Backbone as JSON, one array per atom type, in Angstrom:
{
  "sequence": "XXXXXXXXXXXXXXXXXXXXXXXXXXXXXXXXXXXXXXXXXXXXXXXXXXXXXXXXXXXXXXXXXXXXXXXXXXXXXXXXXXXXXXXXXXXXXXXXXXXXXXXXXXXXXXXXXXXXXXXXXXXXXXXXXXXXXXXXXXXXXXXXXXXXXXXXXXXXXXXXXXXXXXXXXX",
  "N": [[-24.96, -30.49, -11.78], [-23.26, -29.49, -8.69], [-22.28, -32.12, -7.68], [-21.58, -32.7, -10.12], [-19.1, -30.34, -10.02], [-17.67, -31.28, -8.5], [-16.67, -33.7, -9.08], [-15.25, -32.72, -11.46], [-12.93, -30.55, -10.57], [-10.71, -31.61, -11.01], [-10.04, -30.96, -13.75], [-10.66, -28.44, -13.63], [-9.11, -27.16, -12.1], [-6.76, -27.74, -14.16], [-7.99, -25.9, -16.08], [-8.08, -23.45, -14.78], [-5.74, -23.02, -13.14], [-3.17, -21.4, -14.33], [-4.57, -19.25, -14.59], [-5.09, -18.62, -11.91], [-2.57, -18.67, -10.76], [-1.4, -16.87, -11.67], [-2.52, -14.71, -11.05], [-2.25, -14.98, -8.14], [0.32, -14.52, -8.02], [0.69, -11.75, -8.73], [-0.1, -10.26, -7.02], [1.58, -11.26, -4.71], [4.08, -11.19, -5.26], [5.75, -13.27, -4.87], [7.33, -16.56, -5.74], [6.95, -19.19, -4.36], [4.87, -18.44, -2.66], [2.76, -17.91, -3.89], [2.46, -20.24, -5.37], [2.37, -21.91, -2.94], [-0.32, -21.04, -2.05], [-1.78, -21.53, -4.42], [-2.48, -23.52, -3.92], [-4.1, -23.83, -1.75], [-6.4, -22.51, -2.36], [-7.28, -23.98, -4.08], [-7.98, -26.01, -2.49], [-9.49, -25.23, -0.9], [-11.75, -24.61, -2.14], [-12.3, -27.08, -3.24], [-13.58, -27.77, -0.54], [-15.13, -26.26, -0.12], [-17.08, -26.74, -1.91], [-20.13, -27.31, -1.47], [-21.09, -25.14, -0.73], [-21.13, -23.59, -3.04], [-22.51, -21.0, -5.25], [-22.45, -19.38, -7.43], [-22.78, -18.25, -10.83], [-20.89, -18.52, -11.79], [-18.07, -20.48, -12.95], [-15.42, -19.25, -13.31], [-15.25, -16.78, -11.82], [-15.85, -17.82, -9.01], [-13.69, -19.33, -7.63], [-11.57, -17.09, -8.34], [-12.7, -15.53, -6.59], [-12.25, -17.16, -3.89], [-9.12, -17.45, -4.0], [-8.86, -14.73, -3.71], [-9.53, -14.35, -1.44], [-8.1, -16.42, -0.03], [-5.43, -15.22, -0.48], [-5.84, -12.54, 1.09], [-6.39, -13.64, 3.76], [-4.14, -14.87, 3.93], [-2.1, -12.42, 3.68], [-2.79, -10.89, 5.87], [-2.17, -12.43, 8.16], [0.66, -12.67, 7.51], [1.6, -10.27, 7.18], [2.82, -8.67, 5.75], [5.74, -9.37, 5.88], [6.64, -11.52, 4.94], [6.54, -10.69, 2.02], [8.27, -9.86, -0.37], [9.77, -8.26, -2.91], [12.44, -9.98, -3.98], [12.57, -12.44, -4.14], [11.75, -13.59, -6.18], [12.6, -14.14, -9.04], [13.48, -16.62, -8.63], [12.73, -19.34, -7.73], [12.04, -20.91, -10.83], [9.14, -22.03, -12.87], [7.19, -25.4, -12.34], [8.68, -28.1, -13.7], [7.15, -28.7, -16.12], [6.84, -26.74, -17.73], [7.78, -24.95, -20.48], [11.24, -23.37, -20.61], [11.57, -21.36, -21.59], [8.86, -19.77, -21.81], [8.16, -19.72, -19.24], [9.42, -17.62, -18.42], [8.39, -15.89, -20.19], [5.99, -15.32, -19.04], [6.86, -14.44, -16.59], [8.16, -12.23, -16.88], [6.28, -10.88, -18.3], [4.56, -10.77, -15.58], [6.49, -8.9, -14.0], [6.07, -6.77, -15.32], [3.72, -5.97, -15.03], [3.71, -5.92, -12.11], [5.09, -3.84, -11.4], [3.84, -2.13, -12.45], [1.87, -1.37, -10.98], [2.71, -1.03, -8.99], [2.55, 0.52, -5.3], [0.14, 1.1, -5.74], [-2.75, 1.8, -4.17], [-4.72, -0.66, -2.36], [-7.12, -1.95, -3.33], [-7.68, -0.66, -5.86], [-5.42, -1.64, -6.96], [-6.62, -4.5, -7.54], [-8.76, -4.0, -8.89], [-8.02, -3.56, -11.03], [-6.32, -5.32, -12.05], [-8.07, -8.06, -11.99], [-10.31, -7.29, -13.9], [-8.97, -6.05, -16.2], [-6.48, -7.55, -16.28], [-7.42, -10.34, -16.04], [-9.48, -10.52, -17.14], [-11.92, -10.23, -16.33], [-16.26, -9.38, -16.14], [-17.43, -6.23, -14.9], [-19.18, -7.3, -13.28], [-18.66, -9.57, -12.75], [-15.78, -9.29, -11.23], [-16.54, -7.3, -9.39], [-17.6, -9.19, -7.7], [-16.01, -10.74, -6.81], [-14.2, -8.72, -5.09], [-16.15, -8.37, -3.08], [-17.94, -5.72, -3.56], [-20.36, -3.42, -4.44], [-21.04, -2.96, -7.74], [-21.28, -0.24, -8.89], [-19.44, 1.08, -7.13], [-16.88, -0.8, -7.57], [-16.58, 0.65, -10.17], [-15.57, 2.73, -9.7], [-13.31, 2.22, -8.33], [-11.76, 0.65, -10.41], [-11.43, 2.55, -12.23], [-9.72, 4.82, -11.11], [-7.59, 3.03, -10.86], [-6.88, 3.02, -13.47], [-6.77, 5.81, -13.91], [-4.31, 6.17, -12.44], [-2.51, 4.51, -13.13], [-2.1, 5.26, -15.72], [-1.13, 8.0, -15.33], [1.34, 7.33, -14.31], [2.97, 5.98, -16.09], [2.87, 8.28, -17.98], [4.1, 10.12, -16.67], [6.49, 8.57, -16.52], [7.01, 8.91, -19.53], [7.99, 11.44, -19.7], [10.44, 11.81, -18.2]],
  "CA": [[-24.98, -29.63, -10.6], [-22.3, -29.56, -7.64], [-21.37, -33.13, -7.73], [-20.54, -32.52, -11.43], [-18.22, -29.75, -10.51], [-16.78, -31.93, -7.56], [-15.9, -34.16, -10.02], [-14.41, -32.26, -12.14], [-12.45, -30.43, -9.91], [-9.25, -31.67, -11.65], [-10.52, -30.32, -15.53], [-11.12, -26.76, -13.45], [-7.82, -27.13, -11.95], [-5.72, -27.63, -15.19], [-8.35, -25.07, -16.94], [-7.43, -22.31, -14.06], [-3.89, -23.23, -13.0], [-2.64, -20.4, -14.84], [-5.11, -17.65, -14.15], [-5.04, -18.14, -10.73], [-1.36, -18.9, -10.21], [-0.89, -15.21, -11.93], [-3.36, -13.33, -10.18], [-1.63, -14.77, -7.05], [1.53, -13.93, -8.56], [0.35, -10.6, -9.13], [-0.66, -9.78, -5.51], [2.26, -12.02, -3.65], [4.93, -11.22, -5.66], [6.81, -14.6, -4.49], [6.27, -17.61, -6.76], [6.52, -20.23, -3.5], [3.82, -18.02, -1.85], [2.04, -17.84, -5.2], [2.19, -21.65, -5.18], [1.05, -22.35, -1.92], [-1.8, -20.19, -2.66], [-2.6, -21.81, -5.34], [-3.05, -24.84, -3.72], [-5.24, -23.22, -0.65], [-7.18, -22.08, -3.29], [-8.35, -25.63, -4.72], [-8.32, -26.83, -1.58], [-10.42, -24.89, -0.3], [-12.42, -25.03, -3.23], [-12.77, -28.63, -2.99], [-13.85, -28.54, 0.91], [-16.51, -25.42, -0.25], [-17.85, -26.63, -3.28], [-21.48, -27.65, -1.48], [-21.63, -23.55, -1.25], [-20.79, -22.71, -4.53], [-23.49, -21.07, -6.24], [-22.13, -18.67, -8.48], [-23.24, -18.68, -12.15], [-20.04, -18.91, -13.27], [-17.05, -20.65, -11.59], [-14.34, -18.73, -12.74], [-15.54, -15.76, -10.36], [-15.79, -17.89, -7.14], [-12.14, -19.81, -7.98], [-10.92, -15.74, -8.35], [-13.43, -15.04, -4.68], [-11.99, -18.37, -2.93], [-8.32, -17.05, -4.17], [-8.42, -13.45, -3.0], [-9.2, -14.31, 0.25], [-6.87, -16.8, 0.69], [-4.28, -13.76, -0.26], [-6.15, -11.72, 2.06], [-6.06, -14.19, 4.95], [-2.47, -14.88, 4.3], [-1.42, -11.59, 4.24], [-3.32, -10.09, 7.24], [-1.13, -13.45, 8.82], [2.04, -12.55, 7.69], [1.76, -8.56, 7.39], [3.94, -8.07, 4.37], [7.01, -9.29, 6.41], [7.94, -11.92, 3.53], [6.32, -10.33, 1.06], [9.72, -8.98, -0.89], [10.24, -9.11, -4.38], [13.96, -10.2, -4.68], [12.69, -13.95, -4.27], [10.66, -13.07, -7.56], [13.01, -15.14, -10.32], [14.35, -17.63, -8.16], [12.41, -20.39, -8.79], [11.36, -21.24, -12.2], [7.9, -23.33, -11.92], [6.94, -26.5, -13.08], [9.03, -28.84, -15.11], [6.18, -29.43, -17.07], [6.41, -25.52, -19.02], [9.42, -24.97, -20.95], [11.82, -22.63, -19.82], [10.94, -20.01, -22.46], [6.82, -20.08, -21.47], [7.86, -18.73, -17.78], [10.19, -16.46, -18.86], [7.46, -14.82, -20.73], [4.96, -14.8, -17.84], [7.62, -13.47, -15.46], [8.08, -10.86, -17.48], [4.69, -10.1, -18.0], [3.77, -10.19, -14.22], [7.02, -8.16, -13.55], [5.62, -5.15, -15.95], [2.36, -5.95, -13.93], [3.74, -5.62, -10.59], [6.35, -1.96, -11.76], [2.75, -0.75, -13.66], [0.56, -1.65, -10.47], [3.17, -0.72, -7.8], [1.88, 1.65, -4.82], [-1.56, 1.81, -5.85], [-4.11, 1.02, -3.12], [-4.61, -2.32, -2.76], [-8.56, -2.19, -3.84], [-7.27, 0.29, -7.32], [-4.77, -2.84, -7.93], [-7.22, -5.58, -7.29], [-9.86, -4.19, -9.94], [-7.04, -3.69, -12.23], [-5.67, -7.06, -11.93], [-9.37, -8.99, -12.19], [-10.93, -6.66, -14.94], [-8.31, -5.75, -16.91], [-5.28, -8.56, -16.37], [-8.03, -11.43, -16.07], [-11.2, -10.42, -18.13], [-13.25, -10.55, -15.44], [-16.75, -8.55, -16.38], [-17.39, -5.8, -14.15], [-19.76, -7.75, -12.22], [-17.76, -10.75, -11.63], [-14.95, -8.73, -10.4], [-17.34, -6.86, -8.07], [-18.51, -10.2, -6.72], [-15.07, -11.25, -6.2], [-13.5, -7.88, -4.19], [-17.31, -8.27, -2.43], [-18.01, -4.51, -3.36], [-21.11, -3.09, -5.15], [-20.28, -2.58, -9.04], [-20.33, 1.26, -9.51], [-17.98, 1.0, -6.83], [-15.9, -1.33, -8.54], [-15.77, 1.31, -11.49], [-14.41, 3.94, -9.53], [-11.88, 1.88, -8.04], [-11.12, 0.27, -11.83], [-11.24, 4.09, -12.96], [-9.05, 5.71, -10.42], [-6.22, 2.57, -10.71], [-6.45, 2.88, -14.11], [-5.93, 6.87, -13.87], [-2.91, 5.77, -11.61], [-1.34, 3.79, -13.89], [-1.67, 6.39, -16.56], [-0.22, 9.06, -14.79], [2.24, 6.86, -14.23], [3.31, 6.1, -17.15], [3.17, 9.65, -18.72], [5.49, 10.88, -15.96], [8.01, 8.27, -16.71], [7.78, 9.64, -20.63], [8.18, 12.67, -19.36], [11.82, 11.85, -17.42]],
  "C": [[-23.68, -29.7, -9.84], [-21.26, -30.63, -7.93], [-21.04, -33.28, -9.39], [-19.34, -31.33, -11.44], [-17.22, -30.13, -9.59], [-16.17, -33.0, -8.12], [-15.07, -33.58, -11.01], [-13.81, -31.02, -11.97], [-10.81, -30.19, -10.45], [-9.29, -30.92, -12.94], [-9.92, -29.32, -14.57], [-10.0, -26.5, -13.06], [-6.68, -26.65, -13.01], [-6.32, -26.58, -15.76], [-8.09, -23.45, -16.76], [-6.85, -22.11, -13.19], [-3.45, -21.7, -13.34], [-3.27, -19.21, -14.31], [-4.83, -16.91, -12.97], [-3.88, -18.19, -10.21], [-1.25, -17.31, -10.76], [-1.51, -14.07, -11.42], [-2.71, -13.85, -8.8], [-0.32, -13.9, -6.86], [1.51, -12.49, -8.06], [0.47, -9.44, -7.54], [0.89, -10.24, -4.53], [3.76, -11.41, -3.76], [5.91, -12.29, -5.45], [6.16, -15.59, -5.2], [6.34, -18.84, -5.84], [5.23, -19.8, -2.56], [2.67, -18.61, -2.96], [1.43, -19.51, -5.24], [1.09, -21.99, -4.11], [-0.46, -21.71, -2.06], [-2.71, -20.84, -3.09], [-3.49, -22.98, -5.09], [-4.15, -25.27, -2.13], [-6.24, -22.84, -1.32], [-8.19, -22.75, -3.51], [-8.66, -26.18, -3.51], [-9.47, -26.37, -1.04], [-11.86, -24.76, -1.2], [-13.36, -25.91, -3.39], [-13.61, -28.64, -1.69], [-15.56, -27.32, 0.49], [-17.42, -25.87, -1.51], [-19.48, -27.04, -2.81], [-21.98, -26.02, -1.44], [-21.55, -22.82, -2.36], [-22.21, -22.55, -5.4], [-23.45, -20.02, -6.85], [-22.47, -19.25, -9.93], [-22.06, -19.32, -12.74], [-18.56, -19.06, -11.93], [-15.71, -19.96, -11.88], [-14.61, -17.32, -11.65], [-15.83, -16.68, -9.26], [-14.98, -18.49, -7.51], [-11.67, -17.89, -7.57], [-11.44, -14.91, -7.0], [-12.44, -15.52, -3.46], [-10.26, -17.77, -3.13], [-8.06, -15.59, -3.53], [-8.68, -13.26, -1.85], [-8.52, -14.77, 0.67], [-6.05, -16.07, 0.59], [-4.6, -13.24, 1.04], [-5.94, -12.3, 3.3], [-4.76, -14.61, 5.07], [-1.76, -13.27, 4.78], [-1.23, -10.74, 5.47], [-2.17, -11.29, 8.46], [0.54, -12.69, 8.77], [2.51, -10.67, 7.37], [3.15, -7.87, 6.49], [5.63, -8.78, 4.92], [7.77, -10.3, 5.56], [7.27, -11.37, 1.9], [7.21, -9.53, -0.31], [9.03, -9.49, -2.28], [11.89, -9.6, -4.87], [13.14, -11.97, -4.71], [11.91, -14.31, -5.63], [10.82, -14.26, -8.76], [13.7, -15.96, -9.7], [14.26, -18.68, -8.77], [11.71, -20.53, -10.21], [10.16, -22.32, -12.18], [8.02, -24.45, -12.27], [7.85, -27.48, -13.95], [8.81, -29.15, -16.31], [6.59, -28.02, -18.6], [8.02, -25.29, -19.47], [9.78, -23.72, -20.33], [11.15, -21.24, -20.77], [9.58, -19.29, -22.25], [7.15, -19.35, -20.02], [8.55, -17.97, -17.89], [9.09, -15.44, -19.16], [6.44, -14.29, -19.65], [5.81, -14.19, -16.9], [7.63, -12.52, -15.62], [7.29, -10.39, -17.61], [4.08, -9.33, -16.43], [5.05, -9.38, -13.34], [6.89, -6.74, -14.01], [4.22, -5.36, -15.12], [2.49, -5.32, -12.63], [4.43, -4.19, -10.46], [4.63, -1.31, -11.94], [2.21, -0.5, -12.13], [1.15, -0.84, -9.2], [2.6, 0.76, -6.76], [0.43, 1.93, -4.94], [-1.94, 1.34, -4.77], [-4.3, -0.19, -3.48], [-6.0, -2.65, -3.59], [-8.26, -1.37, -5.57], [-6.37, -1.26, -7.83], [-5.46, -4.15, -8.27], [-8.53, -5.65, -8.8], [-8.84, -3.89, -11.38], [-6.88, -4.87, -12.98], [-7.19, -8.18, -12.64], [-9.72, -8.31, -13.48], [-10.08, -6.58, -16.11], [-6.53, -6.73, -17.36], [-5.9, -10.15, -16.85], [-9.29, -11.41, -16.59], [-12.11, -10.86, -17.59], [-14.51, -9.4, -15.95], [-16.63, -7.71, -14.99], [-18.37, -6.25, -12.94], [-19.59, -8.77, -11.29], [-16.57, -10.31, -10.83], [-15.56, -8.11, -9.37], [-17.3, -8.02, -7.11], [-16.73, -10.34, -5.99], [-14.56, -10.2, -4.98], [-14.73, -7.75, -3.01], [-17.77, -6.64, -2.28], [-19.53, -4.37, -4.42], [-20.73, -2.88, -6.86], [-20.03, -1.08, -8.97], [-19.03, 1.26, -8.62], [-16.83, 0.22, -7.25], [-15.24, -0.39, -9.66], [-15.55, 2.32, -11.32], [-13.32, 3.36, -9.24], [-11.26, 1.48, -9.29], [-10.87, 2.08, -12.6], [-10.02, 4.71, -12.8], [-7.56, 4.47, -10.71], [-5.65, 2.96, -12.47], [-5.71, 4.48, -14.24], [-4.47, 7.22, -13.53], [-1.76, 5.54, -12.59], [-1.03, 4.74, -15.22], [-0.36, 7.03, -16.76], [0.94, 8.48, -14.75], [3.38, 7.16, -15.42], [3.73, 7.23, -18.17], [3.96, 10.46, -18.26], [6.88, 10.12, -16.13], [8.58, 8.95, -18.73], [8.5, 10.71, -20.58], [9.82, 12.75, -19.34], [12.85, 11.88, -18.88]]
}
């Protein structure tokens, strides 16, 4: 139960490190925001885990995460939200240099594909389709009903389409 996932706390950590450092990524565009995030995330994690009663913990980790975005950003109102600080730092010591290269790059065609959309069109993008969330755990997470979830996953994905077919176009 609980105190088995308050113990293992650290496992869930190392098991979704990554997911959730790139769905912060994704949203922050800064990888010291991204960080701290990540680590408001667990923390908060850790201090909520007697409410956790989701079936499945990567949807409340990906709940407990998009609010801390959300409560950061409503804080700081986009004003460091830039992307030039994007490739500054390189993360971890631990991942070779080649390994964040690749994810940078990934979550910099993420953030060009995603750019401009509504923030709720990028959010079911990002969870459903970046993070293989089903459509019901992504619901839970944006706290929206599902069909609504699969207009907003509909309409970002139409977005990103269009997108795309107007830059063949150029």
């Amino acid at each position: 139960g609980r105190n088995n996932v308050k113990n293992n706390l650290d496992s869930i950590y190392n098991i979704y490190f990554h997911d959730i450092y790139r769905f912060l990524l994704s949203l922050c565009h800064n990888h010291h925001t991204a960080e701290d995030l990540v680590q408001e995330t667990f923390f908060r994690a850790y201090l909520n885990i007697e409410n956790y009663e989701a079936e499945n913990i990567k949807t409340w980790l990906f709940t407990v995460a998009h609010n801390a975005f959300i409560d950061y950003y409503r804080k700081h109102k986009r004003t460091d939200v830039k992307e030039q600080n994007f490739f500054l730092p390189l993360f971890d010591r631990k991942k070779t240099t080649e390994e964040t290269v690749v994810i940078h790059d990934e979550i910099q065609e993420i953030i060009e594909m995603l750019k401009d959309l509504p923030e709720k069109h990028k959010y079911a993008v990002l969870l459903h389709d970046f993070h293989g969330l089903s459509y019901h755990e992504a619901a839970q997470v944006m706290n929206v009903r599902q069909p609504y979830f699969k207009v907003l996953l509909f309409r970002g994905r139409q977005a990103i389409r269009n997108r795309k077919a107007g830059e063949n176009e150029r």
